[in-house]
Amino acid sequence: MAETDARVAIVTGAARGIGAAVATRLAQDGMAVALLDLDEDSCAEAVEKIKASGGTAIAVGVDVSDSAAVDAAVQRVADELGAPTVLVNNAGILRDNLLFKMTDDDWDAVINVHLRGSFLMSRAVQKFQTEAKWGRIVNMSSTSALGNRGQANYAAAKAGLQGFTKTLAIELGKFNVTVNAIAPGFIATDMTAATAARVGVDFEDFKKGAAAMIPVGRVGTPEDIAHTASFLVSEGAGFVSGQVVYVAGGPKD
Ligand code: NAP
């Protein structure tokens, strides 16, 4: 039996990409996993795969930037799987544009999903974590937090998540709740494929170009991030808190 057996985990933005890989990995680790995404049906494939391998998973549709919907979704997870004590705030969107072309909507949409969404989800889940006197939160930041042309909104949100992470680590530590951030570099997902399409470069060429700049000589996979998340939410990682782990195939800071 896995050491994390019976823990209930929530992963947001879990229909595909990094979120689906994290959810799959946490289920393999023995957790019951709730896959949250905008559209409940979009999680069906990932949920079925987890169940087919003997895991426990449910899909829940929610917009993480909607306060009432978040509270209802977290309560539904508690009712159907048990008290959620592991949370991976992964849902994300891009609305890239240079500053002079960035609209109010581009700014608000990105800040709302990444920052407000992580705040609302964490506030809803901490109730169960502090009651259980155990918990793990992982926030998905990005190397873009260090600055990236065309991403003023996204970089601000991802840097904001790092301050959010450190503050929650200070507030929740006494309840045996750790809070960390993962800052992925280039990971091959629909998100990076969409970026390639936007700049008019074939995705395979885009990945080759990125890999040439990465010390380990390849781009990342969703499983690279899932492995790091698995460690951070594990029982044994209880003394790791308030950290930002760059998972980028080389050093970043
Ligand atoms: P992805 O393939 O685009 O998946 C993101 C998921 O989030 C989608 O399923 C999306 O649903 C969902 N989502 C968007 N808005 C939401 C909302 N308001 N409420 C609930 N779910 C929502 O992206 P990814 O590449 O796996 O990225 C996952 C996370 O890692 C993001 O936070 C991203 O910023 C971060 N990250 C990615 C990279 C990379 O290179 N890929 C690098 C650094 C950081 P829909 O499909 O319905 O929109």
PDB file of C-alpha atoms and ligand atoms in Angstrom:
ATOM      1  CA  MET A   1       0.000   0.000   0.000  1.00  0.00           C
ATOM      2  CA  ALA A   2       1.315   3.426  -0.901  1.00  0.00           C
ATOM      3  CA  GLU A   3       2.354   5.653   1.977  1.00  0.00           C
ATOM      4  CA  THR A   4      -0.097   8.349   0.821  1.00  0.00           C
ATOM      5  CA  ASP A   5      -3.079   5.961   0.754  1.00  0.00           C
ATOM      6  CA  ALA A   6      -6.411   7.624   1.633  1.00  0.00           C
ATOM      7  CA  ARG A   7      -5.255  11.177   1.035  1.00  0.00           C
ATOM      8  CA  VAL A   8      -7.676  13.141  -1.125  1.00  0.00           C
ATOM      9  CA  ALA A   9      -6.096  15.439  -3.705  1.00  0.00           C
ATOM     10  CA  ILE A  10      -7.536  18.189  -5.896  1.00  0.00           C
ATOM     11  CA  VAL A  11      -5.768  19.131  -9.122  1.00  0.00           C
ATOM     12  CA  THR A  12      -7.095  22.126 -11.083  1.00  0.00           C
ATOM     13  CA  GLY A  13      -6.801  22.423 -14.852  1.00  0.00           C
ATOM     14  CA  ALA A  14      -6.566  18.643 -14.863  1.00  0.00           C
ATOM     15  CA  ALA A  15      -8.273  17.874 -18.182  1.00  0.00           C
ATOM     16  CA  ARG A  16      -4.997  17.821 -20.072  1.00  0.00           C
ATOM     17  CA  GLY A  17      -1.324  18.743 -20.093  1.00  0.00           C
ATOM     18  CA  ILE A  18       0.517  19.135 -16.803  1.00  0.00           C
ATOM     19  CA  GLY A  19      -2.647  18.903 -14.682  1.00  0.00           C
ATOM     20  CA  ALA A  20      -3.691  15.546 -16.176  1.00  0.00           C
ATOM     21  CA  ALA A  21      -0.175  14.169 -15.630  1.00  0.00           C
ATOM     22  CA  VAL A  22      -0.111  15.390 -12.017  1.00  0.00           C
ATOM     23  CA  ALA A  23      -3.548  13.883 -11.321  1.00  0.00           C
ATOM     24  CA  THR A  24      -2.496  10.573 -12.868  1.00  0.00           C
ATOM     25  CA  ARG A  25       0.697  10.486 -10.836  1.00  0.00           C
ATOM     26  CA  LEU A  26      -1.004  11.304  -7.526  1.00  0.00           C
ATOM     27  CA  ALA A  27      -3.509   8.519  -8.208  1.00  0.00           C
ATOM     28  CA  GLN A  28      -0.575   6.145  -8.830  1.00  0.00           C
ATOM     29  CA  ASP A  29       0.825   7.328  -5.500  1.00  0.00           C
ATOM     30  CA  GLY A  30      -2.366   6.049  -3.858  1.00  0.00           C
ATOM     31  CA  MET A  31      -4.385   9.251  -3.501  1.00  0.00           C
ATOM     32  CA  ALA A  32      -8.048   9.644  -4.439  1.00  0.00           C
ATOM     33  CA  VAL A  33      -7.980  12.470  -6.961  1.00  0.00           C
ATOM     34  CA  ALA A  34     -10.527  15.081  -8.002  1.00  0.00           C
ATOM     35  CA  LEU A  35      -9.800  16.458 -11.454  1.00  0.00           C
ATOM     36  CA  LEU A  36     -11.153  20.005 -11.722  1.00  0.00           C
ATOM     37  CA  ASP A  37     -11.459  21.870 -14.994  1.00  0.00           C
ATOM     38  CA  LEU A  38     -13.767  24.372 -16.692  1.00  0.00           C
ATOM     39  CA  ASP A  39     -15.673  21.599 -18.414  1.00  0.00           C
ATOM     40  CA  GLU A  40     -16.355  18.450 -16.383  1.00  0.00           C
ATOM     41  CA  ASP A  41     -16.657  16.311 -19.536  1.00  0.00           C
ATOM     42  CA  SER A  42     -13.169  17.322 -20.682  1.00  0.00           C
ATOM     43  CA  CYS A  43     -11.743  15.412 -17.690  1.00  0.00           C
ATOM     44  CA  ALA A  44     -13.555  12.180 -18.584  1.00  0.00           C
ATOM     45  CA  GLU A  45     -10.654  10.641 -20.513  1.00  0.00           C
ATOM     46  CA  ALA A  46      -8.102  11.255 -17.745  1.00  0.00           C
ATOM     47  CA  VAL A  47     -10.545  10.028 -15.088  1.00  0.00           C
ATOM     48  CA  GLU A  48     -11.258   6.825 -17.033  1.00  0.00           C
ATOM     49  CA  LYS A  49      -7.531   6.133 -17.490  1.00  0.00           C
ATOM     50  CA  ILE A  50      -6.939   6.505 -13.754  1.00  0.00           C
ATOM     51  CA  LYS A  51      -9.857   4.213 -12.941  1.00  0.00           C
ATOM     52  CA  ALA A  52      -8.727   1.648 -15.527  1.00  0.00           C
ATOM     53  CA  SER A  53      -5.402   1.369 -13.684  1.00  0.00           C
ATOM     54  CA  GLY A  54      -7.151   0.783 -10.369  1.00  0.00           C
ATOM     55  CA  GLY A  55      -7.127   4.358  -9.075  1.00  0.00           C
ATOM     56  CA  THR A  56      -9.905   6.510  -7.651  1.00  0.00           C
ATOM     57  CA  ALA A  57     -10.857   9.704  -9.491  1.00  0.00           C
ATOM     58  CA  ILE A  58     -13.769  12.022 -10.130  1.00  0.00           C
ATOM     59  CA  ALA A  59     -14.249  14.947 -12.509  1.00  0.00           C
ATOM     60  CA  VAL A  60     -15.645  18.256 -11.305  1.00  0.00           C
ATOM     61  CA  GLY A  61     -16.438  21.203 -13.560  1.00  0.00           C
ATOM     62  CA  VAL A  62     -15.530  24.611 -12.112  1.00  0.00           C
ATOM     63  CA  ASP A  63     -14.181  27.997 -13.091  1.00  0.00           C
ATOM     64  CA  VAL A  64     -11.469  28.506 -10.471  1.00  0.00           C
ATOM     65  CA  SER A  65     -11.916  32.289 -10.634  1.00  0.00           C
ATOM     66  CA  ASP A  66     -15.578  32.037  -9.494  1.00  0.00           C
ATOM     67  CA  SER A  67     -15.747  32.169  -5.697  1.00  0.00           C
ATOM     68  CA  ALA A  68     -19.139  30.484  -5.196  1.00  0.00           C
ATOM     69  CA  ALA A  69     -18.364  27.798  -7.783  1.00  0.00           C
ATOM     70  CA  VAL A  70     -15.033  27.043  -6.094  1.00  0.00           C
ATOM     71  CA  ASP A  71     -16.641  26.625  -2.671  1.00  0.00           C
ATOM     72  CA  ALA A  72     -19.295  24.321  -4.144  1.00  0.00           C
ATOM     73  CA  ALA A  73     -16.698  22.263  -6.046  1.00  0.00           C
ATOM     74  CA  VAL A  74     -14.485  21.771  -2.999  1.00  0.00           C
ATOM     75  CA  GLN A  75     -17.508  20.763  -0.893  1.00  0.00           C
ATOM     76  CA  ARG A  76     -18.521  18.288  -3.603  1.00  0.00           C
ATOM     77  CA  VAL A  77     -15.050  16.711  -3.470  1.00  0.00           C
ATOM     78  CA  ALA A  78     -15.328  16.456   0.323  1.00  0.00           C
ATOM     79  CA  ASP A  79     -18.755  14.818   0.012  1.00  0.00           C
ATOM     80  CA  GLU A  80     -17.748  12.348  -2.715  1.00  0.00           C
ATOM     81  CA  LEU A  81     -14.133  11.477  -1.835  1.00  0.00           C
ATOM     82  CA  GLY A  82     -13.526  12.787   1.691  1.00  0.00           C
ATOM     83  CA  ALA A  83     -11.782  15.851   3.069  1.00  0.00           C
ATOM     84  CA  PRO A  84      -9.329  17.215   0.496  1.00  0.00           C
ATOM     85  CA  THR A  85      -5.927  17.843   2.092  1.00  0.00           C
ATOM     86  CA  VAL A  86      -3.764  18.021  -1.049  1.00  0.00           C
ATOM     87  CA  LEU A  87      -4.227  20.854  -3.551  1.00  0.00           C
ATOM     88  CA  VAL A  88      -2.354  21.481  -6.777  1.00  0.00           C
ATOM     89  CA  ASN A  89      -3.247  24.885  -8.244  1.00  0.00           C
ATOM     90  CA  ASN A  90      -2.439  24.279 -11.888  1.00  0.00           C
ATOM     91  CA  ALA A  91      -5.253  25.814 -13.978  1.00  0.00           C
ATOM     92  CA  GLY A  92      -3.887  28.424 -16.326  1.00  0.00           C
ATOM     93  CA  ILE A  93      -4.367  30.420 -19.485  1.00  0.00           C
ATOM     94  CA  LEU A  94      -2.259  32.623 -21.728  1.00  0.00           C
ATOM     95  CA  ARG A  95      -3.264  35.992 -23.205  1.00  0.00           C
ATOM     96  CA  ASP A  96       0.138  37.074 -24.523  1.00  0.00           C
ATOM     97  CA  ASN A  97       0.649  40.547 -25.960  1.00  0.00           C
ATOM     98  CA  LEU A  98       3.197  43.332 -25.820  1.00  0.00           C
ATOM     99  CA  LEU A  99       2.226  45.928 -23.220  1.00  0.00           C
ATOM    100  CA  PHE A 100       0.967  48.523 -25.695  1.00  0.00           C
ATOM    101  CA  LYS A 101      -1.368  45.959 -27.245  1.00  0.00           C
ATOM    102  CA  MET A 102      -2.441  44.232 -24.023  1.00  0.00           C
ATOM    103  CA  THR A 103      -6.135  44.822 -23.319  1.00  0.00           C
ATOM    104  CA  ASP A 104      -7.825  45.149 -19.929  1.00  0.00           C
ATOM    105  CA  ASP A 105      -9.398  41.758 -20.613  1.00  0.00           C
ATOM    106  CA  ASP A 106      -6.008  40.151 -21.381  1.00  0.00           C
ATOM    107  CA  TRP A 107      -4.754  41.387 -18.023  1.00  0.00           C
ATOM    108  CA  ASP A 108      -7.828  40.523 -15.953  1.00  0.00           C
ATOM    109  CA  ALA A 109      -8.362  37.065 -17.452  1.00  0.00           C
ATOM    110  CA  VAL A 110      -4.809  35.919 -16.709  1.00  0.00           C
ATOM    111  CA  ILE A 111      -4.650  37.424 -13.221  1.00  0.00           C
ATOM    112  CA  ASN A 112      -8.087  35.987 -12.403  1.00  0.00           C
ATOM    113  CA  VAL A 113      -7.365  32.387 -13.394  1.00  0.00           C
ATOM    114  CA  HIS A 114      -3.841  32.075 -11.987  1.00  0.00           C
ATOM    115  CA  LEU A 115      -3.825  34.340  -8.941  1.00  0.00           C
ATOM    116  CA  ARG A 116      -7.457  34.732  -7.890  1.00  0.00           C
ATOM    117  CA  GLY A 117      -8.079  31.070  -8.765  1.00  0.00           C
ATOM    118  CA  SER A 118      -5.206  29.859  -6.571  1.00  0.00           C
ATOM    119  CA  PHE A 119      -6.357  32.160  -3.760  1.00  0.00           C
ATOM    120  CA  LEU A 120      -9.977  30.969  -3.900  1.00  0.00           C
ATOM    121  CA  MET A 121      -9.026  27.298  -4.130  1.00  0.00           C
ATOM    122  CA  SER A 122      -6.486  27.534  -1.304  1.00  0.00           C
ATOM    123  CA  ARG A 123      -8.911  29.390   0.955  1.00  0.00           C
ATOM    124  CA  ALA A 124     -11.576  26.747   0.381  1.00  0.00           C
ATOM    125  CA  VAL A 125      -9.215  23.784   0.908  1.00  0.00           C
ATOM    126  CA  GLN A 126      -7.314  25.136   3.943  1.00  0.00           C
ATOM    127  CA  LYS A 127     -10.448  24.611   6.026  1.00  0.00           C
ATOM    128  CA  PHE A 128     -10.075  20.845   5.576  1.00  0.00           C
ATOM    129  CA  GLN A 129      -6.296  20.932   5.922  1.00  0.00           C
ATOM    130  CA  THR A 130      -6.244  22.869   9.179  1.00  0.00           C
ATOM    131  CA  GLU A 131      -8.967  20.583  10.593  1.00  0.00           C
ATOM    132  CA  ALA A 132      -6.914  17.529   9.595  1.00  0.00           C
ATOM    133  CA  LYS A 133      -3.699  19.147  10.900  1.00  0.00           C
ATOM    134  CA  TRP A 134      -2.029  17.991   7.681  1.00  0.00           C
ATOM    135  CA  GLY A 135      -1.920  19.345   4.184  1.00  0.00           C
ATOM    136  CA  ARG A 136       0.020  20.075   1.010  1.00  0.00           C
ATOM    137  CA  ILE A 137      -0.446  22.905  -1.464  1.00  0.00           C
ATOM    138  CA  VAL A 138       1.526  23.206  -4.696  1.00  0.00           C
ATOM    139  CA  ASN A 139       1.123  26.295  -6.870  1.00  0.00           C
ATOM    140  CA  MET A 140       2.153  26.203 -10.523  1.00  0.00           C
ATOM    141  CA  SER A 141       4.408  29.182 -11.175  1.00  0.00           C
ATOM    142  CA  SER A 142       6.671  29.467 -14.238  1.00  0.00           C
ATOM    143  CA  THR A 143      10.126  30.574 -15.320  1.00  0.00           C
ATOM    144  CA  SER A 144       8.164  33.468 -16.870  1.00  0.00           C
ATOM    145  CA  ALA A 145       7.979  34.875 -13.315  1.00  0.00           C
ATOM    146  CA  LEU A 146      11.543  36.046 -13.977  1.00  0.00           C
ATOM    147  CA  GLY A 147      10.315  38.152 -16.914  1.00  0.00           C
ATOM    148  CA  ASN A 148       9.277  37.213 -20.439  1.00  0.00           C
ATOM    149  CA  ARG A 149       8.616  39.442 -23.438  1.00  0.00           C
ATOM    150  CA  GLY A 150       4.915  39.586 -24.337  1.00  0.00           C
ATOM    151  CA  GLN A 151       3.797  38.159 -21.011  1.00  0.00           C
ATOM    152  CA  ALA A 152       3.441  41.123 -18.601  1.00  0.00           C
ATOM    153  CA  ASN A 153       0.139  39.675 -17.321  1.00  0.00           C
ATOM    154  CA  TYR A 154       1.351  36.071 -17.062  1.00  0.00           C
ATOM    155  CA  ALA A 155       4.742  36.994 -15.550  1.00  0.00           C
ATOM    156  CA  ALA A 156       3.031  39.185 -12.940  1.00  0.00           C
ATOM    157  CA  ALA A 157       0.631  36.364 -12.056  1.00  0.00           C
ATOM    158  CA  LYS A 158       3.391  33.753 -11.866  1.00  0.00           C
ATOM    159  CA  ALA A 159       5.649  36.009  -9.764  1.00  0.00           C
ATOM    160  CA  GLY A 160       2.622  36.816  -7.604  1.00  0.00           C
ATOM    161  CA  LEU A 161       2.094  33.117  -7.005  1.00  0.00           C
ATOM    162  CA  GLN A 162       5.604  32.888  -5.559  1.00  0.00           C
ATOM    163  CA  GLY A 163       4.824  35.557  -2.927  1.00  0.00           C
ATOM    164  CA  PHE A 164       1.470  33.891  -2.295  1.00  0.00           C
ATOM    165  CA  THR A 165       3.233  30.540  -1.788  1.00  0.00           C
ATOM    166  CA  LYS A 166       5.727  31.917   0.733  1.00  0.00           C
ATOM    167  CA  THR A 167       3.013  33.719   2.692  1.00  0.00           C
ATOM    168  CA  LEU A 168       0.756  30.653   2.912  1.00  0.00           C
ATOM    169  CA  ALA A 169       3.769  28.584   3.998  1.00  0.00           C
ATOM    170  CA  ILE A 170       4.252  31.003   6.922  1.00  0.00           C
ATOM    171  CA  GLU A 171       0.553  31.115   7.854  1.00  0.00           C
ATOM    172  CA  LEU A 172      -0.237  27.397   7.522  1.00  0.00           C
ATOM    173  CA  GLY A 173       2.997  25.862   8.811  1.00  0.00           C
ATOM    174  CA  LYS A 174       1.682  25.502  12.345  1.00  0.00           C
ATOM    175  CA  PHE A 175      -1.106  23.286  11.016  1.00  0.00           C
ATOM    176  CA  ASN A 176       1.418  20.924   9.432  1.00  0.00           C
ATOM    177  CA  VAL A 177       0.481  22.244   5.992  1.00  0.00           C
ATOM    178  CA  THR A 178       3.329  22.831   3.544  1.00  0.00           C
ATOM    179  CA  VAL A 179       3.020  25.197   0.585  1.00  0.00           C
ATOM    180  CA  ASN A 180       5.443  25.186  -2.331  1.00  0.00           C
ATOM    181  CA  ALA A 181       5.593  26.326  -5.935  1.00  0.00           C
ATOM    182  CA  ILE A 182       6.875  24.591  -9.030  1.00  0.00           C
ATOM    183  CA  ALA A 183       8.216  26.866 -11.740  1.00  0.00           C
ATOM    184  CA  PRO A 184       8.346  24.843 -14.960  1.00  0.00           C
ATOM    185  CA  GLY A 185      10.439  25.858 -17.923  1.00  0.00           C
ATOM    186  CA  PHE A 186       9.383  24.779 -21.428  1.00  0.00           C
ATOM    187  CA  ILE A 187       6.971  21.836 -21.153  1.00  0.00           C
ATOM    188  CA  ALA A 188       5.492  20.291 -24.300  1.00  0.00           C
ATOM    189  CA  THR A 189       1.710  20.724 -23.925  1.00  0.00           C
ATOM    190  CA  ASP A 190      -1.212  22.312 -25.778  1.00  0.00           C
ATOM    191  CA  MET A 191      -0.184  25.603 -24.154  1.00  0.00           C
ATOM    192  CA  THR A 192       3.285  25.668 -25.750  1.00  0.00           C
ATOM    193  CA  ALA A 193       1.813  24.290 -28.996  1.00  0.00           C
ATOM    194  CA  ALA A 194      -0.562  27.263 -29.030  1.00  0.00           C
ATOM    195  CA  THR A 195       2.368  29.636 -28.503  1.00  0.00           C
ATOM    196  CA  ALA A 196       4.199  28.050 -31.461  1.00  0.00           C
ATOM    197  CA  ALA A 197       1.076  28.458 -33.614  1.00  0.00           C
ATOM    198  CA  ARG A 198       0.707  32.096 -32.533  1.00  0.00           C
ATOM    199  CA  VAL A 199       4.264  32.957 -33.618  1.00  0.00           C
ATOM    200  CA  GLY A 200       3.876  30.890 -36.811  1.00  0.00           C
ATOM    201  CA  VAL A 201       6.510  28.230 -36.079  1.00  0.00           C
ATOM    202  CA  ASP A 202       6.017  24.481 -36.533  1.00  0.00           C
ATOM    203  CA  PHE A 203       5.730  22.917 -33.037  1.00  0.00           C
ATOM    204  CA  GLU A 204       8.520  20.378 -33.677  1.00  0.00           C
ATOM    205  CA  ASP A 205      10.869  23.185 -34.788  1.00  0.00           C
ATOM    206  CA  PHE A 206       9.727  25.288 -31.818  1.00  0.00           C
ATOM    207  CA  LYS A 207      10.622  22.458 -29.408  1.00  0.00           C
ATOM    208  CA  LYS A 208      13.996  21.909 -31.131  1.00  0.00           C
ATOM    209  CA  GLY A 209      14.790  25.606 -30.786  1.00  0.00           C
ATOM    210  CA  ALA A 210      13.843  25.586 -27.118  1.00  0.00           C
ATOM    211  CA  ALA A 211      15.811  22.386 -26.416  1.00  0.00           C
ATOM    212  CA  ALA A 212      18.959  23.968 -27.852  1.00  0.00           C
ATOM    213  CA  MET A 213      18.816  26.585 -25.068  1.00  0.00           C
ATOM    214  CA  ILE A 214      18.214  24.074 -22.235  1.00  0.00           C
ATOM    215  CA  PRO A 215      21.250  22.563 -20.466  1.00  0.00           C
ATOM    216  CA  VAL A 216      19.852  18.994 -20.382  1.00  0.00           C
ATOM    217  CA  GLY A 217      19.239  19.261 -24.134  1.00  0.00           C
ATOM    218  CA  ARG A 218      15.517  18.582 -24.268  1.00  0.00           C
ATOM    219  CA  VAL A 219      12.208  20.217 -23.490  1.00  0.00           C
ATOM    220  CA  GLY A 220      10.234  19.076 -20.455  1.00  0.00           C
ATOM    221  CA  THR A 221       7.285  16.692 -20.295  1.00  0.00           C
ATOM    222  CA  PRO A 222       4.175  16.893 -18.111  1.00  0.00           C
ATOM    223  CA  GLU A 223       5.555  13.837 -16.287  1.00  0.00           C
ATOM    224  CA  ASP A 224       8.673  15.831 -15.290  1.00  0.00           C
ATOM    225  CA  ILE A 225       6.385  18.229 -13.433  1.00  0.00           C
ATOM    226  CA  ALA A 226       4.199  15.425 -12.061  1.00  0.00           C
ATOM    227  CA  HIS A 227       7.272  13.794 -10.519  1.00  0.00           C
ATOM    228  CA  THR A 228       8.194  17.004  -8.703  1.00  0.00           C
ATOM    229  CA  ALA A 229       4.617  17.518  -7.512  1.00  0.00           C
ATOM    230  CA  SER A 230       4.538  13.922  -6.264  1.00  0.00           C
ATOM    231  CA  PHE A 231       7.588  14.632  -4.110  1.00  0.00           C
ATOM    232  CA  LEU A 232       6.287  17.939  -2.744  1.00  0.00           C
ATOM    233  CA  VAL A 233       2.944  16.452  -1.642  1.00  0.00           C
ATOM    234  CA  SER A 234       4.473  13.268  -0.213  1.00  0.00           C
ATOM    235  CA  GLU A 235       4.469  12.459   3.498  1.00  0.00           C
ATOM    236  CA  GLY A 236       8.256  12.697   3.591  1.00  0.00           C
ATOM    237  CA  ALA A 237       8.413  16.270   2.259  1.00  0.00           C
ATOM    238  CA  GLY A 238       6.956  17.782   5.436  1.00  0.00           C
ATOM    239  CA  PHE A 239      10.026  19.952   6.116  1.00  0.00           C
ATOM    240  CA  VAL A 240      10.066  21.484   2.621  1.00  0.00           C
ATOM    241  CA  SER A 241       7.881  24.589   2.623  1.00  0.00           C
ATOM    242  CA  GLY A 242       7.781  28.034   1.054  1.00  0.00           C
ATOM    243  CA  GLN A 243      10.077  26.933  -1.763  1.00  0.00           C
ATOM    244  CA  VAL A 244      10.001  27.623  -5.476  1.00  0.00           C
ATOM    245  CA  VAL A 245      11.379  24.641  -7.369  1.00  0.00           C
ATOM    246  CA  TYR A 246      12.483  25.503 -10.893  1.00  0.00           C
ATOM    247  CA  VAL A 247      11.972  22.458 -13.104  1.00  0.00           C
ATOM    248  CA  ALA A 248      13.540  23.716 -16.274  1.00  0.00           C
ATOM    249  CA  GLY A 249      16.404  21.419 -17.260  1.00  0.00           C
ATOM    250  CA  GLY A 250      18.929  23.863 -15.887  1.00  0.00           C
ATOM    251  CA  PRO A 251      19.386  26.654 -13.338  1.00  0.00           C
ATOM    252  CA  LYS A 252      17.090  29.678 -13.243  1.00  0.00           C
ATOM    253  CA  ASP A 253      16.872  32.606 -10.831  1.00  0.00           C
TER     254      ASP A 253
HETATM  255  P1  NAP B   1      -2.921  23.574 -20.784  1.00  0.00           P
HETATM  256  O1  NAP B   1      -2.578  22.347 -21.561  1.00  0.00           O
HETATM  257  O2  NAP B   1      -3.416  24.774 -21.514  1.00  0.00           O
HETATM  258  O3  NAP B   1      -3.949  23.176 -19.634  1.00  0.00           O
HETATM  259  C1  NAP B   1      -4.490  24.129 -18.762  1.00  0.00           C
HETATM  260  C2  NAP B   1      -5.818  23.625 -18.249  1.00  0.00           C
HETATM  261  O4  NAP B   1      -6.371  24.625 -17.364  1.00  0.00           O
HETATM  262  C3  NAP B   1      -6.836  23.417 -19.373  1.00  0.00           C
HETATM  263  O5  NAP B   1      -7.454  22.160 -19.262  1.00  0.00           O
HETATM  264  C4  NAP B   1      -7.811  24.558 -19.147  1.00  0.00           C
HETATM  265  O6  NAP B   1      -9.143  24.263 -19.506  1.00  0.00           O
HETATM  266  C5  NAP B   1      -7.739  24.731 -17.635  1.00  0.00           C
HETATM  267  N1  NAP B   1      -8.296  26.024 -17.241  1.00  0.00           N
HETATM  268  C6  NAP B   1      -8.135  27.232 -17.834  1.00  0.00           C
HETATM  269  N2  NAP B   1      -8.834  28.172 -17.209  1.00  0.00           N
HETATM  270  C7  NAP B   1      -9.473  27.562 -16.175  1.00  0.00           C
HETATM  271  C8  NAP B   1     -10.372  28.013 -15.177  1.00  0.00           C
HETATM  272  N3  NAP B   1     -10.747  29.297 -15.085  1.00  0.00           N
HETATM  273  N4  NAP B   1     -10.842  27.107 -14.280  1.00  0.00           N
HETATM  274  C9  NAP B   1     -10.496  25.811 -14.368  1.00  0.00           C
HETATM  275  N5  NAP B   1      -9.646  25.330 -15.283  1.00  0.00           N
HETATM  276  C10 NAP B   1      -9.148  26.192 -16.195  1.00  0.00           C
HETATM  277  O7  NAP B   1      -1.660  24.109 -19.962  1.00  0.00           O
HETATM  278  P2  NAP B   1      -0.359  23.366 -19.375  1.00  0.00           P
HETATM  279  O8  NAP B   1       0.752  23.647 -20.315  1.00  0.00           O
HETATM  280  O9  NAP B   1      -0.665  21.990 -18.960  1.00  0.00           O
HETATM  281  O10 NAP B   1      -0.095  24.295 -18.097  1.00  0.00           O
HETATM  282  C11 NAP B   1      -0.549  23.971 -16.794  1.00  0.00           C
HETATM  283  C12 NAP B   1      -0.007  25.006 -15.814  1.00  0.00           C
HETATM  284  O11 NAP B   1       1.413  25.033 -15.879  1.00  0.00           O
HETATM  285  C13 NAP B   1      -0.479  26.429 -16.091  1.00  0.00           C
HETATM  286  O12 NAP B   1      -0.674  27.128 -14.870  1.00  0.00           O
HETATM  287  C14 NAP B   1       0.689  27.026 -16.843  1.00  0.00           C
HETATM  288  O13 NAP B   1       0.720  28.428 -16.716  1.00  0.00           O
HETATM  289  C15 NAP B   1       1.848  26.353 -16.132  1.00  0.00           C
HETATM  290  N6  NAP B   1       3.086  26.315 -16.916  1.00  0.00           N
HETATM  291  C16 NAP B   1       3.144  25.684 -18.137  1.00  0.00           C
HETATM  292  C17 NAP B   1       4.347  25.686 -18.841  1.00  0.00           C
HETATM  293  C18 NAP B   1       4.495  24.994 -20.191  1.00  0.00           C
HETATM  294  O14 NAP B   1       5.570  25.129 -20.794  1.00  0.00           O
HETATM  295  N7  NAP B   1       3.498  24.289 -20.680  1.00  0.00           N
HETATM  296  C19 NAP B   1       5.463  26.329 -18.318  1.00  0.00           C
HETATM  297  C20 NAP B   1       5.380  26.955 -17.081  1.00  0.00           C
HETATM  298  C21 NAP B   1       4.172  26.947 -16.395  1.00  0.00           C
HETATM  299  P3  NAP B   1      -9.681  24.600 -20.995  1.00  0.00           P
HETATM  300  O15 NAP B   1      -8.992  23.662 -21.887  1.00  0.00           O
HETATM  301  O16 NAP B   1     -11.159  24.354 -20.902  1.00  0.00           O
HETATM  302  O17 NAP B   1      -9.328  26.032 -21.251  1.00  0.00           O
END
